[in-house]
Amino acid sequence: MVEIFLICAIAVSIVGGVSAPIAKILFSTYSEERKRLESGGQPRFPQTYIQPEIEESSPPKYSQQREIQEVNNRN
């Protein structure tokens, strides 16, 4: 039982020791980027993806087989 507690305590300390510096780096980078953008500067990390343009969709096209089935169902 004590071994499990010690293993958990060690794991928590390792995770805390690694996550704190990473969080500090991320927060400082975000703060610098936000100040740069608010002052009218160019972003250091531009978007690396292209947003798809919204196009008006045409109505779905049916296959000839489906059209024949619909016509037969109507008759």
Short mmCIF file of N, CA and C in Angstrom, two decimals:
data_model
loop_
_atom_site.label_atom_id
_atom_site.label_comp_id
_atom_site.label_asym_id
_atom_site.label_seq_id
_atom_site.Cartn_x
_atom_site.Cartn_y
_atom_site.Cartn_z
N MET A 1 0.83 -1.20 0.00
CA MET A 1 0.00 0.00 0.00
C MET A 1 0.87 1.25 0.00
N VAL A 2 1.91 1.23 0.80
CA VAL A 2 2.82 2.38 0.87
C VAL A 2 3.55 2.54 -0.45
N GLU A 3 3.88 1.43 -1.11
CA GLU A 3 4.58 1.51 -2.39
C GLU A 3 3.72 2.20 -3.44
N ILE A 4 2.43 1.87 -3.45
CA ILE A 4 1.52 2.50 -4.41
C ILE A 4 1.43 3.99 -4.15
N PHE A 5 1.36 4.38 -2.89
CA PHE A 5 1.30 5.81 -2.55
C PHE A 5 2.57 6.52 -3.00
N LEU A 6 3.74 5.89 -2.78
CA LEU A 6 5.00 6.50 -3.19
C LEU A 6 5.09 6.62 -4.72
N ILE A 7 4.64 5.60 -5.42
CA ILE A 7 4.65 5.65 -6.88
C ILE A 7 3.76 6.77 -7.39
N CYS A 8 2.58 6.91 -6.80
CA CYS A 8 1.66 7.99 -7.20
C CYS A 8 2.26 9.35 -6.88
N ALA A 9 2.89 9.49 -5.73
CA ALA A 9 3.50 10.77 -5.35
C ALA A 9 4.64 11.13 -6.29
N ILE A 10 5.43 10.15 -6.67
CA ILE A 10 6.53 10.41 -7.60
C ILE A 10 5.99 10.79 -8.97
N ALA A 11 4.95 10.09 -9.41
CA ALA A 11 4.36 10.40 -10.71
C ALA A 11 3.79 11.81 -10.74
N VAL A 12 3.10 12.20 -9.67
CA VAL A 12 2.52 13.55 -9.60
C VAL A 12 3.62 14.60 -9.59
N SER A 13 4.70 14.35 -8.88
CA SER A 13 5.79 15.34 -8.83
C SER A 13 6.47 15.47 -10.19
N ILE A 14 6.64 14.35 -10.90
CA ILE A 14 7.25 14.41 -12.23
C ILE A 14 6.35 15.17 -13.19
N VAL A 15 5.08 14.86 -13.19
CA VAL A 15 4.14 15.54 -14.08
C VAL A 15 4.08 17.02 -13.76
N GLY A 16 4.04 17.37 -12.47
CA GLY A 16 4.02 18.78 -12.08
C GLY A 16 5.29 19.49 -12.45
N GLY A 17 6.42 18.81 -12.32
CA GLY A 17 7.70 19.42 -12.67
C GLY A 17 7.86 19.66 -14.16
N VAL A 18 7.21 18.86 -14.98
CA VAL A 18 7.30 19.03 -16.43
C VAL A 18 6.24 20.01 -16.93
N SER A 19 5.04 19.93 -16.38
CA SER A 19 3.95 20.76 -16.91
C SER A 19 4.09 22.23 -16.54
N ALA A 20 4.68 22.55 -15.40
CA ALA A 20 4.82 23.95 -15.00
C ALA A 20 5.68 24.75 -15.97
N PRO A 21 6.87 24.29 -16.35
CA PRO A 21 7.66 25.07 -17.32
C PRO A 21 6.99 25.16 -18.69
N ILE A 22 6.34 24.09 -19.11
CA ILE A 22 5.66 24.12 -20.41
C ILE A 22 4.53 25.15 -20.37
N ALA A 23 3.76 25.17 -19.30
CA ALA A 23 2.68 26.15 -19.17
C ALA A 23 3.23 27.57 -19.16
N LYS A 24 4.35 27.78 -18.52
CA LYS A 24 4.95 29.11 -18.47
C LYS A 24 5.37 29.56 -19.87
N ILE A 25 5.97 28.66 -20.63
CA ILE A 25 6.39 29.00 -21.99
C ILE A 25 5.18 29.31 -22.86
N LEU A 26 4.15 28.48 -22.78
CA LEU A 26 2.96 28.71 -23.58
C LEU A 26 2.28 30.03 -23.23
N PHE A 27 2.18 30.33 -21.94
CA PHE A 27 1.52 31.56 -21.52
C PHE A 27 2.31 32.78 -21.96
N SER A 28 3.64 32.74 -21.83
CA SER A 28 4.43 33.90 -22.24
C SER A 28 4.38 34.09 -23.75
N THR A 29 4.41 33.01 -24.51
CA THR A 29 4.31 33.11 -25.96
C THR A 29 2.96 33.69 -26.37
N TYR A 30 1.89 33.24 -25.71
CA TYR A 30 0.55 33.77 -26.01
C TYR A 30 0.49 35.25 -25.68
N SER A 31 1.05 35.65 -24.55
CA SER A 31 1.02 37.06 -24.16
C SER A 31 1.77 37.93 -25.16
N GLU A 32 2.94 37.48 -25.59
CA GLU A 32 3.72 38.25 -26.56
C GLU A 32 2.97 38.37 -27.89
N GLU A 33 2.39 37.28 -28.33
CA GLU A 33 1.66 37.28 -29.60
C GLU A 33 0.43 38.20 -29.52
N ARG A 34 -0.25 38.16 -28.40
CA ARG A 34 -1.43 39.01 -28.23
C ARG A 34 -1.05 40.48 -28.24
N LYS A 35 0.05 40.84 -27.55
CA LYS A 35 0.50 42.24 -27.56
C LYS A 35 0.89 42.67 -28.97
N ARG A 36 1.55 41.79 -29.71
CA ARG A 36 1.96 42.11 -31.07
C ARG A 36 0.75 42.37 -31.95
N LEU A 37 -0.26 41.53 -31.85
CA LEU A 37 -1.46 41.69 -32.68
C LEU A 37 -2.25 42.93 -32.29
N GLU A 38 -2.33 43.21 -30.99
CA GLU A 38 -3.07 44.40 -30.54
C GLU A 38 -2.39 45.68 -30.96
N SER A 39 -1.06 45.66 -31.12
CA SER A 39 -0.36 46.86 -31.54
C SER A 39 -0.34 47.01 -33.06
N GLY A 40 -0.95 46.06 -33.77
CA GLY A 40 -1.06 46.17 -35.23
C GLY A 40 0.04 45.43 -35.97
N GLY A 41 0.84 44.66 -35.29
CA GLY A 41 1.91 43.92 -35.94
C GLY A 41 1.42 42.67 -36.63
N GLN A 42 2.30 42.10 -37.41
CA GLN A 42 1.99 40.85 -38.11
C GLN A 42 2.14 39.68 -37.14
N PRO A 43 1.33 38.67 -37.29
CA PRO A 43 1.45 37.51 -36.40
C PRO A 43 2.74 36.75 -36.64
N ARG A 44 3.36 36.29 -35.58
CA ARG A 44 4.57 35.50 -35.69
C ARG A 44 4.24 34.10 -36.18
N PHE A 45 3.09 33.61 -35.76
CA PHE A 45 2.65 32.27 -36.13
C PHE A 45 1.41 32.39 -37.01
N PRO A 46 1.59 32.60 -38.33
CA PRO A 46 0.42 32.75 -39.19
C PRO A 46 -0.34 31.44 -39.31
N GLN A 47 -1.56 31.54 -39.76
CA GLN A 47 -2.37 30.34 -39.93
C GLN A 47 -1.74 29.46 -40.99
N THR A 48 -1.64 28.20 -40.70
CA THR A 48 -1.01 27.29 -41.64
C THR A 48 -2.04 26.48 -42.42
N TYR A 49 -3.30 26.83 -42.28
CA TYR A 49 -4.33 26.11 -43.00
C TYR A 49 -5.13 27.11 -43.82
N ILE A 50 -5.76 26.62 -44.84
CA ILE A 50 -6.59 27.46 -45.70
C ILE A 50 -8.04 27.17 -45.38
N GLN A 51 -8.77 28.22 -45.07
CA GLN A 51 -10.18 28.03 -44.76
C GLN A 51 -10.94 27.78 -46.05
N PRO A 52 -11.75 26.76 -46.07
CA PRO A 52 -12.51 26.50 -47.30
C PRO A 52 -13.54 27.60 -47.55
N GLU A 53 -13.66 27.96 -48.80
CA GLU A 53 -14.65 28.96 -49.14
C GLU A 53 -16.03 28.32 -49.11
N ILE A 54 -16.99 29.08 -48.65
CA ILE A 54 -18.36 28.57 -48.58
C ILE A 54 -18.99 28.73 -49.95
N GLU A 55 -19.38 27.63 -50.50
CA GLU A 55 -20.00 27.66 -51.82
C GLU A 55 -21.46 27.26 -51.68
N GLU A 56 -22.27 27.83 -52.53
CA GLU A 56 -23.68 27.44 -52.52
C GLU A 56 -23.77 26.04 -53.09
N SER A 57 -24.37 25.17 -52.36
CA SER A 57 -24.45 23.79 -52.83
C SER A 57 -25.63 23.63 -53.77
N SER A 58 -25.42 22.82 -54.78
CA SER A 58 -26.50 22.53 -55.72
C SER A 58 -27.31 21.38 -55.14
N PRO A 59 -28.54 21.25 -55.58
CA PRO A 59 -29.34 20.14 -55.05
C PRO A 59 -28.69 18.81 -55.41
N PRO A 60 -28.88 17.81 -54.60
CA PRO A 60 -28.23 16.53 -54.87
C PRO A 60 -28.72 15.93 -56.17
N LYS A 61 -27.78 15.34 -56.87
CA LYS A 61 -28.12 14.71 -58.15
C LYS A 61 -28.39 13.23 -57.88
N TYR A 62 -29.46 12.75 -58.46
CA TYR A 62 -29.84 11.35 -58.26
C TYR A 62 -29.38 10.53 -59.46
N SER A 63 -29.14 9.30 -59.22
CA SER A 63 -28.77 8.41 -60.30
C SER A 63 -30.01 8.11 -61.15
N GLN A 64 -29.77 7.64 -62.36
CA GLN A 64 -30.89 7.32 -63.25
C GLN A 64 -31.74 6.21 -62.66
N GLN A 65 -31.11 5.27 -61.99
CA GLN A 65 -31.85 4.16 -61.40
C GLN A 65 -32.82 4.68 -60.35
N ARG A 66 -32.38 5.63 -59.54
CA ARG A 66 -33.26 6.17 -58.50
C ARG A 66 -34.41 6.96 -59.13
N GLU A 67 -34.10 7.71 -60.20
CA GLU A 67 -35.16 8.46 -60.88
C GLU A 67 -36.21 7.52 -61.45
N ILE A 68 -35.76 6.40 -62.00
CA ILE A 68 -36.70 5.41 -62.57
C ILE A 68 -37.57 4.84 -61.46
N GLN A 69 -36.97 4.54 -60.31
CA GLN A 69 -37.73 4.01 -59.19
C GLN A 69 -38.78 5.01 -58.71
N GLU A 70 -38.41 6.28 -58.65
CA GLU A 70 -39.37 7.30 -58.21
C GLU A 70 -40.53 7.42 -59.20
N VAL A 71 -40.21 7.37 -60.50
CA VAL A 71 -41.26 7.45 -61.52
C VAL A 71 -42.18 6.25 -61.40
N ASN A 72 -41.61 5.05 -61.20
CA ASN A 72 -42.42 3.85 -61.07
C ASN A 72 -43.29 3.89 -59.80
N ASN A 73 -42.78 4.47 -58.75
CA ASN A 73 -43.55 4.57 -57.51
C ASN A 73 -44.73 5.52 -57.65
N ARG A 74 -44.58 6.53 -58.49
CA ARG A 74 -45.65 7.50 -58.69
C ARG A 74 -46.79 6.89 -59.48
N ASN A 75 -46.46 5.96 -60.39
CA ASN A 75 -47.49 5.37 -61.27
C ASN A 75 -48.22 4.27 -60.61
#
